[in-house]
């Protein structure tokens, strides 16, 4: 499957009218409202975790096409404006929906990865991206999530019986751990993809981020084994200068044989 | 303080007659019983954790002096024979005294570090040294130590009261954690000193050892924060090709400032 095939795959989750709009934006950008297109892409990224991981490529293609066809950057400006707006309101977004917030982090990191100026990442995105990753790494997050999910559940109605109470507590527990894992997973995935470039742009903040990760690892109680595994792997990965040693590859990614 | 000053320091813990013997061995080795000297050094190493960390240097000096003076290697042969004997009986040594066992590991690693053939570590020591480090890293150790120390304490007499029982349990708990920390500390110290050379001699066993350390880290319950810190630090240290990055140095070895 070639480049075009891949682009089409990403668009399939939209309705047919939007698909048509996006296809035009990719091939003939001067004929569509590019601000609208930017908003459609950001809106979808905040809802769809798969799309948020790949949206950088489609944005890059539209930017290239617009620059080639009309020598302008309306799409790029609209995209960055919208990203900045969401960045400003990130705490609101986060409290409204943890999943949307994780999608946002994934999306902004993907944009950081794809949008380049003279083959360098965009300086303006460095600090927003770091801020998002720091927020994901914050050690108080596990407890907060627990509170949030418990609150959510307690809104569903009064306790009906002890068994129901126990069931709800268990639900809280599982949910809070899943949410936490989702965040660690997102953090680690982003660091795998853009950690090296990000460190080149500002190594001091990367040092601080990894201090936070080590703290989380060493001091945070109740981390699941899987979260610990993900964190240990990224700590080793960075120590080896963002490379995977053969031994680490074998340890973390081979199936258990015995 | 020069070389001689350092050697004299190490000898000061012996009685005056032994000090005289060791001084002669260092300067005029043909005039003393070098097998006896080797045994004295090993015996002291098994008792004295400070001496076991530095004994390699005195052994190296005696070997050089003997080779220069008479072109022989009686001391070296006696030393290695005795090391091999203790290696064969290591499980007995370990069950007799955990501290003596830790001293032995420290000593054999120190000998591995100092005794060289054509500026290469001695091939014959590679596997014994690995075996010792694997033994220290074994994940079942914490529990076993707990059993051992509890057994030891229960031999001291019958339980006198509940308070006494609680006190004894607490004593068991603290003791077992201290013993475990002692082992992790020894393991990490040795890996800092000889890990890189050891890996060069046999990288596969080093991979296996680090798999065990990661397992210990991820799967072992009840690890103290300090043990975790030591293990995480050595895992990062090896991932960075046995070097300490500035950021890791700052994280692990700087005093907390805020």
JSON list of N, CA and C in Angstrom, two decimals, chain B residues 15-55:
[
{"chain": "B", "resi": 15, "resn": "UNK", "atom": "N", "xyz": [47.81, -7.87, 63.68]},
{"chain": "B", "resi": 15, "resn": "UNK", "atom": "CA", "xyz": [48.74, -7.74, 64.82]},
{"chain": "B", "resi": 15, "resn": "UNK", "atom": "C", "xyz": [50.15, -7.45, 64.31]},
{"chain": "B", "resi": 16, "resn": "UNK", "atom": "N", "xyz": [51.02, -7.01, 65.20]},
{"chain": "B", "resi": 16, "resn": "UNK", "atom": "CA", "xyz": [52.33, -6.48, 64.77]},
{"chain": "B", "resi": 16, "resn": "UNK", "atom": "C", "xyz": [53.18, -7.53, 64.05]},
{"chain": "B", "resi": 17, "resn": "UNK", "atom": "N", "xyz": [53.08, -8.79, 64.50]},
{"chain": "B", "resi": 17, "resn": "UNK", "atom": "CA", "xyz": [53.87, -9.85, 63.86]},
{"chain": "B", "resi": 17, "resn": "UNK", "atom": "C", "xyz": [53.42, -10.06, 62.40]},
{"chain": "B", "resi": 18, "resn": "UNK", "atom": "N", "xyz": [52.08, -10.09, 62.21]},
{"chain": "B", "resi": 18, "resn": "UNK", "atom": "CA", "xyz": [51.54, -10.27, 60.85]},
{"chain": "B", "resi": 18, "resn": "UNK", "atom": "C", "xyz": [51.87, -9.06, 59.98]},
{"chain": "B", "resi": 19, "resn": "UNK", "atom": "N", "xyz": [51.78, -7.89, 60.59]},
{"chain": "B", "resi": 19, "resn": "UNK", "atom": "CA", "xyz": [52.15, -6.68, 59.84]},
{"chain": "B", "resi": 19, "resn": "UNK", "atom": "C", "xyz": [53.57, -6.79, 59.31]},
{"chain": "B", "resi": 20, "resn": "UNK", "atom": "N", "xyz": [54.48, -7.30, 60.15]},
{"chain": "B", "resi": 20, "resn": "UNK", "atom": "CA", "xyz": [55.89, -7.46, 59.78]},
{"chain": "B", "resi": 20, "resn": "UNK", "atom": "C", "xyz": [56.00, -8.44, 58.60]},
{"chain": "B", "resi": 21, "resn": "UNK", "atom": "N", "xyz": [55.26, -9.54, 58.72]},
{"chain": "B", "resi": 21, "resn": "UNK", "atom": "CA", "xyz": [55.25, -10.58, 57.67]},
{"chain": "B", "resi": 21, "resn": "UNK", "atom": "C", "xyz": [54.78, -9.98, 56.34]},
{"chain": "B", "resi": 22, "resn": "UNK", "atom": "N", "xyz": [53.69, -9.23, 56.40]},
{"chain": "B", "resi": 22, "resn": "UNK", "atom": "CA", "xyz": [53.13, -8.66, 55.17]},
{"chain": "B", "resi": 22, "resn": "UNK", "atom": "C", "xyz": [54.08, -7.62, 54.56]},
{"chain": "B", "resi": 23, "resn": "UNK", "atom": "N", "xyz": [54.70, -6.83, 55.43]},
{"chain": "B", "resi": 23, "resn": "UNK", "atom": "CA", "xyz": [55.66, -5.83, 54.94]},
{"chain": "B", "resi": 23, "resn": "UNK", "atom": "C", "xyz": [56.81, -6.50, 54.22]},
{"chain": "B", "resi": 24, "resn": "UNK", "atom": "N", "xyz": [57.29, -7.60, 54.78]},
{"chain": "B", "resi": 24, "resn": "UNK", "atom": "CA", "xyz": [58.37, -8.35, 54.13]},
{"chain": "B", "resi": 24, "resn": "UNK", "atom": "C", "xyz": [57.89, -8.92, 52.79]},
{"chain": "B", "resi": 25, "resn": "UNK", "atom": "N", "xyz": [56.66, -9.47, 52.80]},
{"chain": "B", "resi": 25, "resn": "UNK", "atom": "CA", "xyz": [56.10, -10.04, 51.55]},
{"chain": "B", "resi": 25, "resn": "UNK", "atom": "C", "xyz": [56.04, -8.99, 50.45]},
{"chain": "B", "resi": 26, "resn": "UNK", "atom": "N", "xyz": [55.77, -7.75, 50.85]},
{"chain": "B", "resi": 26, "resn": "UNK", "atom": "CA", "xyz": [55.65, -6.68, 49.85]},
{"chain": "B", "resi": 26, "resn": "UNK", "atom": "C", "xyz": [57.00, -6.27, 49.28]},
{"chain": "B", "resi": 27, "resn": "UNK", "atom": "N", "xyz": [58.08, -6.37, 50.14]},
{"chain": "B", "resi": 27, "resn": "UNK", "atom": "CA", "xyz": [59.39, -5.85, 49.70]},
{"chain": "B", "resi": 27, "resn": "UNK", "atom": "C", "xyz": [60.40, -6.93, 49.40]},
{"chain": "B", "resi": 28, "resn": "UNK", "atom": "N", "xyz": [60.29, -8.05, 50.11]},
{"chain": "B", "resi": 28, "resn": "UNK", "atom": "CA", "xyz": [61.31, -9.10, 49.97]},
{"chain": "B", "resi": 28, "resn": "UNK", "atom": "C", "xyz": [60.59, -10.46, 50.01]},
{"chain": "B", "resi": 29, "resn": "UNK", "atom": "N", "xyz": [59.74, -10.72, 49.03]},
{"chain": "B", "resi": 29, "resn": "UNK", "atom": "CA", "xyz": [58.83, -11.88, 49.11]},
{"chain": "B", "resi": 29, "resn": "UNK", "atom": "C", "xyz": [59.53, -13.24, 49.22]},
{"chain": "B", "resi": 30, "resn": "UNK", "atom": "N", "xyz": [60.74, -13.36, 48.72]},
{"chain": "B", "resi": 30, "resn": "UNK", "atom": "CA", "xyz": [61.42, -14.67, 48.76]},
{"chain": "B", "resi": 30, "resn": "UNK", "atom": "C", "xyz": [61.76, -15.08, 50.19]},
{"chain": "B", "resi": 31, "resn": "UNK", "atom": "N", "xyz": [61.73, -14.13, 51.13]},
{"chain": "B", "resi": 31, "resn": "UNK", "atom": "CA", "xyz": [62.10, -14.45, 52.51]},
{"chain": "B", "resi": 31, "resn": "UNK", "atom": "C", "xyz": [60.93, -14.83, 53.41]},
{"chain": "B", "resi": 32, "resn": "UNK", "atom": "N", "xyz": [59.72, -14.98, 52.84]},
{"chain": "B", "resi": 32, "resn": "UNK", "atom": "CA", "xyz": [58.57, -15.37, 53.68]},
{"chain": "B", "resi": 32, "resn": "UNK", "atom": "C", "xyz": [57.81, -16.54, 53.06]},
{"chain": "B", "resi": 33, "resn": "UNK", "atom": "N", "xyz": [56.98, -17.17, 53.88]},
{"chain": "B", "resi": 33, "resn": "UNK", "atom": "CA", "xyz": [56.13, -18.28, 53.40]},
{"chain": "B", "resi": 33, "resn": "UNK", "atom": "C", "xyz": [54.93, -17.64, 52.68]},
{"chain": "B", "resi": 34, "resn": "UNK", "atom": "N", "xyz": [54.98, -17.63, 51.35]},
{"chain": "B", "resi": 34, "resn": "UNK", "atom": "CA", "xyz": [53.96, -16.89, 50.59]},
{"chain": "B", "resi": 34, "resn": "UNK", "atom": "C", "xyz": [52.59, -17.57, 50.61]},
{"chain": "B", "resi": 35, "resn": "UNK", "atom": "N", "xyz": [52.57, -18.89, 50.80]},
{"chain": "B", "resi": 35, "resn": "UNK", "atom": "CA", "xyz": [51.28, -19.57, 50.93]},
{"chain": "B", "resi": 35, "resn": "UNK", "atom": "C", "xyz": [50.58, -19.10, 52.20]},
{"chain": "B", "resi": 36, "resn": "UNK", "atom": "N", "xyz": [51.36, -18.98, 53.26]},
{"chain": "B", "resi": 36, "resn": "UNK", "atom": "CA", "xyz": [50.82, -18.49, 54.53]},
{"chain": "B", "resi": 36, "resn": "UNK", "atom": "C", "xyz": [50.28, -17.05, 54.36]},
{"chain": "B", "resi": 37, "resn": "UNK", "atom": "N", "xyz": [51.06, -16.24, 53.65]},
{"chain": "B", "resi": 37, "resn": "UNK", "atom": "CA", "xyz": [50.64, -14.85, 53.42]},
{"chain": "B", "resi": 37, "resn": "UNK", "atom": "C", "xyz": [49.31, -14.81, 52.65]},
{"chain": "B", "resi": 38, "resn": "UNK", "atom": "N", "xyz": [49.18, -15.67, 51.63]},
{"chain": "B", "resi": 38, "resn": "UNK", "atom": "CA", "xyz": [47.93, -15.72, 50.86]},
{"chain": "B", "resi": 38, "resn": "UNK", "atom": "C", "xyz": [46.76, -16.07, 51.77]},
{"chain": "B", "resi": 39, "resn": "UNK", "atom": "N", "xyz": [46.96, -17.07, 52.62]},
{"chain": "B", "resi": 39, "resn": "UNK", "atom": "CA", "xyz": [45.89, -17.48, 53.53]},
{"chain": "B", "resi": 39, "resn": "UNK", "atom": "C", "xyz": [45.51, -16.37, 54.51]},
{"chain": "B", "resi": 40, "resn": "UNK", "atom": "N", "xyz": [46.52, -15.68, 55.00]},
{"chain": "B", "resi": 40, "resn": "UNK", "atom": "CA", "xyz": [46.25, -14.57, 55.94]},
{"chain": "B", "resi": 40, "resn": "UNK", "atom": "C", "xyz": [45.39, -13.50, 55.26]},
{"chain": "B", "resi": 41, "resn": "UNK", "atom": "N", "xyz": [45.75, -13.20, 54.03]},
{"chain": "B", "resi": 41, "resn": "UNK", "atom": "CA", "xyz": [45.00, -12.15, 53.30]},
{"chain": "B", "resi": 41, "resn": "UNK", "atom": "C", "xyz": [43.56, -12.59, 53.04]},
{"chain": "B", "resi": 42, "resn": "UNK", "atom": "N", "xyz": [43.37, -13.84, 52.60]},
{"chain": "B", "resi": 42, "resn": "UNK", "atom": "CA", "xyz": [42.00, -14.31, 52.35]},
{"chain": "B", "resi": 42, "resn": "UNK", "atom": "C", "xyz": [41.20, -14.36, 53.65]},
{"chain": "B", "resi": 43, "resn": "UNK", "atom": "N", "xyz": [41.81, -14.90, 54.71]},
{"chain": "B", "resi": 43, "resn": "UNK", "atom": "CA", "xyz": [41.10, -14.97, 56.00]},
{"chain": "B", "resi": 43, "resn": "UNK", "atom": "C", "xyz": [40.64, -13.59, 56.45]},
{"chain": "B", "resi": 44, "resn": "UNK", "atom": "N", "xyz": [41.54, -12.64, 56.35]},
{"chain": "B", "resi": 44, "resn": "UNK", "atom": "CA", "xyz": [41.17, -11.28, 56.76]},
{"chain": "B", "resi": 44, "resn": "UNK", "atom": "C", "xyz": [40.06, -10.71, 55.87]},
{"chain": "B", "resi": 45, "resn": "UNK", "atom": "N", "xyz": [40.15, -11.00, 54.57]},
{"chain": "B", "resi": 45, "resn": "UNK", "atom": "CA", "xyz": [39.13, -10.50, 53.63]},
{"chain": "B", "resi": 45, "resn": "UNK", "atom": "C", "xyz": [37.74, -11.00, 53.99]},
{"chain": "B", "resi": 46, "resn": "UNK", "atom": "N", "xyz": [37.68, -12.26, 54.45]},
{"chain": "B", "resi": 46, "resn": "UNK", "atom": "CA", "xyz": [36.36, -12.83, 54.78]},
{"chain": "B", "resi": 46, "resn": "UNK", "atom": "C", "xyz": [35.77, -12.23, 56.07]},
{"chain": "B", "resi": 47, "resn": "UNK", "atom": "N", "xyz": [36.65, -11.60, 56.87]},
{"chain": "B", "resi": 47, "resn": "UNK", "atom": "CA", "xyz": [36.18, -11.03, 58.14]},
{"chain": "B", "resi": 47, "resn": "UNK", "atom": "C", "xyz": [35.95, -9.52, 58.06]},
{"chain": "B", "resi": 48, "resn": "UNK", "atom": "N", "xyz": [36.73, -8.89, 57.19]},
{"chain": "B", "resi": 48, "resn": "UNK", "atom": "CA", "xyz": [36.83, -7.43, 57.25]},
{"chain": "B", "resi": 48, "resn": "UNK", "atom": "C", "xyz": [36.38, -6.83, 55.92]},
{"chain": "B", "resi": 49, "resn": "UNK", "atom": "N", "xyz": [35.19, -6.21, 55.94]},
{"chain": "B", "resi": 49, "resn": "UNK", "atom": "CA", "xyz": [34.61, -5.74, 54.67]},
{"chain": "B", "resi": 49, "resn": "UNK", "atom": "C", "xyz": [35.41, -4.59, 54.06]},
{"chain": "B", "resi": 50, "resn": "UNK", "atom": "N", "xyz": [36.07, -3.79, 54.91]},
{"chain": "B", "resi": 50, "resn": "UNK", "atom": "CA", "xyz": [36.88, -2.69, 54.36]},
{"chain": "B", "resi": 50, "resn": "UNK", "atom": "C", "xyz": [38.11, -3.28, 53.67]},
{"chain": "B", "resi": 51, "resn": "UNK", "atom": "N", "xyz": [38.75, -4.22, 54.35]},
{"chain": "B", "resi": 51, "resn": "UNK", "atom": "CA", "xyz": [39.95, -4.85, 53.77]},
{"chain": "B", "resi": 51, "resn": "UNK", "atom": "C", "xyz": [39.62, -5.57, 52.45]},
{"chain": "B", "resi": 52, "resn": "UNK", "atom": "N", "xyz": [38.45, -6.27, 52.40]},
{"chain": "B", "resi": 52, "resn": "UNK", "atom": "CA", "xyz": [38.09, -7.05, 51.21]},
{"chain": "B", "resi": 52, "resn": "UNK", "atom": "C", "xyz": [37.93, -6.17, 49.98]},
{"chain": "B", "resi": 53, "resn": "UNK", "atom": "N", "xyz": [37.63, -4.88, 50.22]},
{"chain": "B", "resi": 53, "resn": "UNK", "atom": "CA", "xyz": [37.47, -3.95, 49.11]},
{"chain": "B", "resi": 53, "resn": "UNK", "atom": "C", "xyz": [38.79, -3.47, 48.53]},
{"chain": "B", "resi": 54, "resn": "UNK", "atom": "N", "xyz": [39.87, -3.64, 49.31]},
{"chain": "B", "resi": 54, "resn": "UNK", "atom": "CA", "xyz": [41.15, -3.07, 48.89]},
{"chain": "B", "resi": 54, "resn": "UNK", "atom": "C", "xyz": [42.24, -4.11, 48.76]},
{"chain": "B", "resi": 55, "resn": "UNK", "atom": "N", "xyz": [41.93, -5.36, 49.11]},
{"chain": "B", "resi": 55, "resn": "UNK", "atom": "CA", "xyz": [42.97, -6.39, 49.19]},
{"chain": "B", "resi": 55, "resn": "UNK", "atom": "C", "xyz": [43.60, -6.71, 47.83]}
]
